[in-house]
Amino acid sequence: MLIGNGVGGGLRKDDADLKAKLDETLTALKADGTVDELIAKWFEGRGPYFAE
């Protein structure tokens, strides 16, 4: 999913602990609606993407 201009980030392949923490945090933010709230706030007319 690309919203706006897009943003990316990178991790070292051997940094499994950091990847796990980021994955866990992003999953929680999607599940509790935070990501959809931010999309609605900053990108009018877009989303929701993660609401069930």
mmCIF file of N, CA, C and O in Angstrom:
data_model
loop_
_atom_site.group_PDB
_atom_site.id
_atom_site.type_symbol
_atom_site.label_atom_id
_atom_site.label_comp_id
_atom_site.label_asym_id
_atom_site.label_seq_id
_atom_site.Cartn_x
_atom_site.Cartn_y
_atom_site.Cartn_z
ATOM 1 N N MET A 1 0.852 -1.151 0.000
ATOM 2 C CA MET A 1 0.000 0.000 0.000
ATOM 3 C C MET A 1 0.909 1.227 0.000
ATOM 4 O O MET A 1 1.837 1.330 0.772
ATOM 5 N N LEU A 2 0.654 2.140 -0.900
ATOM 6 C CA LEU A 2 1.386 3.395 -0.963
ATOM 7 C C LEU A 2 0.411 4.529 -0.706
ATOM 8 O O LEU A 2 -0.634 4.619 -1.349
ATOM 9 N N ILE A 3 0.742 5.361 0.257
ATOM 10 C CA ILE A 3 -0.092 6.503 0.600
ATOM 11 C C ILE A 3 0.802 7.727 0.542
ATOM 12 O O ILE A 3 1.869 7.750 1.137
ATOM 13 N N GLY A 4 0.385 8.759 -0.168
ATOM 14 C CA GLY A 4 1.220 9.935 -0.296
ATOM 15 C C GLY A 4 2.448 9.614 -1.121
ATOM 16 O O GLY A 4 2.399 8.817 -2.058
ATOM 17 N N ASN A 5 3.566 10.211 -0.772
ATOM 18 C CA ASN A 5 4.812 9.974 -1.500
ATOM 19 C C ASN A 5 5.496 8.687 -1.075
ATOM 20 O O ASN A 5 6.438 8.243 -1.720
ATOM 21 N N GLY A 6 5.066 8.108 0.016
ATOM 22 C CA GLY A 6 5.672 6.877 0.512
ATOM 23 C C GLY A 6 6.906 7.158 1.344
ATOM 24 O O GLY A 6 7.574 8.164 1.167
ATOM 25 N N VAL A 7 7.174 6.287 2.260
ATOM 26 C CA VAL A 7 8.336 6.384 3.128
ATOM 27 C C VAL A 7 8.871 4.983 3.305
ATOM 28 O O VAL A 7 8.104 4.019 3.381
ATOM 29 N N GLY A 8 10.162 4.849 3.373
ATOM 30 C CA GLY A 8 10.745 3.527 3.554
ATOM 31 C C GLY A 8 11.790 3.547 4.648
ATOM 32 O O GLY A 8 12.274 4.601 5.046
ATOM 33 N N GLY A 9 12.117 2.407 5.111
ATOM 34 C CA GLY A 9 13.166 2.262 6.114
ATOM 35 C C GLY A 9 13.894 0.963 5.868
ATOM 36 O O GLY A 9 13.378 0.068 5.201
ATOM 37 N N GLY A 10 15.072 0.862 6.365
ATOM 38 C CA GLY A 10 15.856 -0.350 6.169
ATOM 39 C C GLY A 10 16.419 -0.872 7.473
ATOM 40 O O GLY A 10 16.610 -0.120 8.427
ATOM 41 N N LEU A 11 16.655 -2.164 7.497
ATOM 42 C CA LEU A 11 17.266 -2.836 8.642
ATOM 43 C C LEU A 11 18.364 -3.752 8.129
ATOM 44 O O LEU A 11 18.286 -4.257 7.007
ATOM 45 N N ARG A 12 19.338 -3.988 8.963
ATOM 46 C CA ARG A 12 20.351 -4.978 8.617
ATOM 47 C C ARG A 12 19.714 -6.368 8.661
ATOM 48 O O ARG A 12 18.871 -6.650 9.503
ATOM 49 N N LYS A 13 20.101 -7.230 7.761
ATOM 50 C CA LYS A 13 19.532 -8.583 7.711
ATOM 51 C C LYS A 13 19.735 -9.340 9.013
ATOM 52 O O LYS A 13 18.915 -10.178 9.379
ATOM 53 N N ASP A 14 20.826 -9.063 9.702
ATOM 54 C CA ASP A 14 21.119 -9.806 10.932
ATOM 55 C C ASP A 14 20.519 -9.170 12.190
ATOM 56 O O ASP A 14 20.813 -9.591 13.298
ATOM 57 N N ASP A 15 19.654 -8.181 12.032
ATOM 58 C CA ASP A 15 19.043 -7.514 13.185
ATOM 59 C C ASP A 15 17.624 -8.046 13.423
ATOM 60 O O ASP A 15 16.641 -7.311 13.369
ATOM 61 N N ALA A 16 17.533 -9.324 13.706
ATOM 62 C CA ALA A 16 16.242 -10.008 13.864
ATOM 63 C C ALA A 16 15.448 -9.471 15.053
ATOM 64 O O ALA A 16 14.215 -9.391 14.988
ATOM 65 N N ASP A 17 16.128 -9.097 16.134
ATOM 66 C CA ASP A 17 15.412 -8.578 17.313
ATOM 67 C C ASP A 17 14.698 -7.271 16.992
ATOM 68 O O ASP A 17 13.536 -7.091 17.361
ATOM 69 N N LEU A 18 15.385 -6.365 16.301
ATOM 70 C CA LEU A 18 14.767 -5.098 15.935
ATOM 71 C C LEU A 18 13.611 -5.320 14.969
ATOM 72 O O LEU A 18 12.550 -4.713 15.115
ATOM 73 N N LYS A 19 13.773 -6.207 14.002
ATOM 74 C CA LYS A 19 12.698 -6.511 13.058
ATOM 75 C C LYS A 19 11.480 -7.050 13.793
ATOM 76 O O LYS A 19 10.347 -6.658 13.508
ATOM 77 N N ALA A 20 11.696 -7.939 14.744
ATOM 78 C CA ALA A 20 10.585 -8.510 15.504
ATOM 79 C C ALA A 20 9.848 -7.427 16.290
ATOM 80 O O ALA A 20 8.612 -7.414 16.333
ATOM 81 N N LYS A 21 10.588 -6.502 16.903
ATOM 82 C CA LYS A 21 9.952 -5.422 17.663
ATOM 83 C C LYS A 21 9.155 -4.501 16.741
ATOM 84 O O LYS A 21 8.042 -4.084 17.077
ATOM 85 N N LEU A 22 9.726 -4.157 15.582
ATOM 86 C CA LEU A 22 9.007 -3.315 14.630
ATOM 87 C C LEU A 22 7.754 -3.996 14.116
ATOM 88 O O LEU A 22 6.687 -3.381 14.030
ATOM 89 N N ASP A 23 7.864 -5.276 13.773
ATOM 90 C CA ASP A 23 6.697 -6.032 13.293
ATOM 91 C C ASP A 23 5.598 -6.074 14.354
ATOM 92 O O ASP A 23 4.419 -5.872 14.047
ATOM 93 N N GLU A 24 5.989 -6.315 15.589
ATOM 94 C CA GLU A 24 5.019 -6.379 16.693
ATOM 95 C C GLU A 24 4.324 -5.026 16.890
ATOM 96 O O GLU A 24 3.104 -4.957 17.044
ATOM 97 N N THR A 25 5.098 -3.969 16.860
ATOM 98 C CA THR A 25 4.535 -2.628 17.047
ATOM 99 C C THR A 25 3.600 -2.252 15.913
ATOM 100 O O THR A 25 2.493 -1.748 16.146
ATOM 101 N N LEU A 26 4.010 -2.487 14.669
ATOM 102 C CA LEU A 26 3.155 -2.161 13.527
ATOM 103 C C LEU A 26 1.870 -2.982 13.532
ATOM 104 O O LEU A 26 0.800 -2.461 13.223
ATOM 105 N N THR A 27 1.959 -4.237 13.905
ATOM 106 C CA THR A 27 0.768 -5.087 13.994
ATOM 107 C C THR A 27 -0.207 -4.536 15.028
ATOM 108 O O THR A 27 -1.416 -4.468 14.788
ATOM 109 N N ALA A 28 0.320 -4.113 16.175
ATOM 110 C CA ALA A 28 -0.536 -3.556 17.228
ATOM 111 C C ALA A 28 -1.180 -2.244 16.779
ATOM 112 O O ALA A 28 -2.362 -2.003 17.042
ATOM 113 N N LEU A 29 -0.417 -1.388 16.090
ATOM 114 C CA LEU A 29 -0.955 -0.110 15.621
ATOM 115 C C LEU A 29 -2.035 -0.308 14.558
ATOM 116 O O LEU A 29 -3.002 0.450 14.498
ATOM 117 N N LYS A 30 -1.891 -1.322 13.752
ATOM 118 C CA LYS A 30 -2.934 -1.653 12.771
ATOM 119 C C LYS A 30 -4.178 -2.180 13.485
ATOM 120 O O LYS A 30 -5.298 -1.780 13.171
ATOM 121 N N ALA A 31 -3.968 -3.063 14.452
ATOM 122 C CA ALA A 31 -5.083 -3.718 15.138
ATOM 123 C C ALA A 31 -5.910 -2.743 15.975
ATOM 124 O O ALA A 31 -7.138 -2.873 16.040
ATOM 125 N N ASP A 32 -5.264 -1.775 16.606
ATOM 126 C CA ASP A 32 -6.023 -0.863 17.477
ATOM 127 C C ASP A 32 -6.586 0.355 16.744
ATOM 128 O O ASP A 32 -7.193 1.223 17.348
ATOM 129 N N GLY A 33 -6.369 0.420 15.429
ATOM 130 C CA GLY A 33 -6.954 1.494 14.632
ATOM 131 C C GLY A 33 -6.098 2.743 14.487
ATOM 132 O O GLY A 33 -6.471 3.681 13.789
ATOM 133 N N THR A 34 -4.937 2.763 15.121
ATOM 134 C CA THR A 34 -4.082 3.940 15.062
ATOM 135 C C THR A 34 -3.648 4.259 13.635
ATOM 136 O O THR A 34 -3.673 5.431 13.222
ATOM 137 N N VAL A 35 -3.262 3.259 12.878
ATOM 138 C CA VAL A 35 -2.812 3.499 11.502
ATOM 139 C C VAL A 35 -3.948 4.097 10.676
ATOM 140 O O VAL A 35 -3.749 5.082 9.956
ATOM 141 N N ASP A 36 -5.131 3.545 10.776
ATOM 142 C CA ASP A 36 -6.269 4.080 10.021
ATOM 143 C C ASP A 36 -6.601 5.508 10.455
ATOM 144 O O ASP A 36 -6.953 6.347 9.622
ATOM 145 N N GLU A 37 -6.489 5.812 11.744
ATOM 146 C CA GLU A 37 -6.740 7.178 12.218
ATOM 147 C C GLU A 37 -5.742 8.161 11.618
ATOM 148 O O GLU A 37 -6.109 9.265 11.206
ATOM 149 N N LEU A 38 -4.492 7.771 11.571
ATOM 150 C CA LEU A 38 -3.468 8.646 11.003
ATOM 151 C C LEU A 38 -3.673 8.832 9.499
ATOM 152 O O LEU A 38 -3.502 9.942 8.978
ATOM 153 N N ILE A 39 -4.034 7.765 8.809
ATOM 154 C CA ILE A 39 -4.306 7.871 7.370
ATOM 155 C C ILE A 39 -5.463 8.828 7.138
ATOM 156 O O ILE A 39 -5.396 9.710 6.278
ATOM 157 N N ALA A 40 -6.527 8.683 7.909
ATOM 158 C CA ALA A 40 -7.701 9.557 7.751
ATOM 159 C C ALA A 40 -7.347 11.020 8.053
ATOM 160 O O ALA A 40 -7.844 11.930 7.385
ATOM 161 N N LYS A 41 -6.496 11.225 9.030
ATOM 162 C CA LYS A 41 -6.118 12.585 9.411
ATOM 163 C C LYS A 41 -5.277 13.267 8.336
ATOM 164 O O LYS A 41 -5.495 14.421 8.000
ATOM 165 N N TRP A 42 -4.311 12.550 7.787
ATOM 166 C CA TRP A 42 -3.330 13.170 6.910
ATOM 167 C C TRP A 42 -3.578 12.944 5.424
ATOM 168 O O TRP A 42 -2.975 13.639 4.584
ATOM 169 N N PHE A 43 -4.430 11.999 5.049
ATOM 170 C CA PHE A 43 -4.684 11.693 3.638
ATOM 171 C C PHE A 43 -6.187 11.608 3.414
ATOM 172 O O PHE A 43 -6.762 10.519 3.364
ATOM 173 N N GLU A 44 -6.822 12.758 3.286
ATOM 174 C CA GLU A 44 -8.266 12.848 3.166
ATOM 175 C C GLU A 44 -8.796 11.928 2.069
ATOM 176 O O GLU A 44 -8.271 11.882 0.961
ATOM 177 N N GLY A 45 -9.859 11.187 2.411
ATOM 178 C CA GLY A 45 -10.496 10.303 1.443
ATOM 179 C C GLY A 45 -9.823 8.959 1.270
ATOM 180 O O GLY A 45 -10.242 8.163 0.436
ATOM 181 N N ARG A 46 -8.790 8.674 2.061
ATOM 182 C CA ARG A 46 -8.084 7.396 1.943
ATOM 183 C C ARG A 46 -8.387 6.526 3.153
ATOM 184 O O ARG A 46 -8.614 7.016 4.244
ATOM 185 N N GLY A 47 -8.398 5.212 2.941
ATOM 186 C CA GLY A 47 -8.584 4.281 4.047
ATOM 187 C C GLY A 47 -10.063 4.086 4.349
ATOM 188 O O GLY A 47 -10.915 4.594 3.636
ATOM 189 N N PRO A 48 -10.443 3.352 5.337
ATOM 190 C CA PRO A 48 -9.547 2.601 6.216
ATOM 191 C C PRO A 48 -8.981 1.362 5.502
ATOM 192 O O PRO A 48 -9.625 0.807 4.621
ATOM 193 N N TYR A 49 -7.812 0.994 5.891
ATOM 194 C CA TYR A 49 -7.138 -0.158 5.300
ATOM 195 C C TYR A 49 -7.097 -1.366 6.219
ATOM 196 O O TYR A 49 -6.991 -2.485 5.766
ATOM 197 N N PHE A 50 -7.108 -1.121 7.522
ATOM 198 C CA PHE A 50 -6.887 -2.216 8.465
ATOM 199 C C PHE A 50 -8.075 -2.487 9.364
ATOM 200 O O PHE A 50 -8.026 -3.373 10.196
ATOM 201 N N ALA A 51 -9.158 -1.723 9.243
ATOM 202 C CA ALA A 51 -10.347 -1.955 10.060
ATOM 203 C C ALA A 51 -10.992 -3.275 9.658
ATOM 204 O O ALA A 51 -10.990 -3.644 8.504
ATOM 205 N N GLU A 52 -11.512 -3.968 10.647
ATOM 206 C CA GLU A 52 -12.145 -5.262 10.350
ATOM 207 C C GLU A 52 -13.614 -5.087 10.138
ATOM 208 O O GLU A 52 -14.262 -4.231 10.581
#
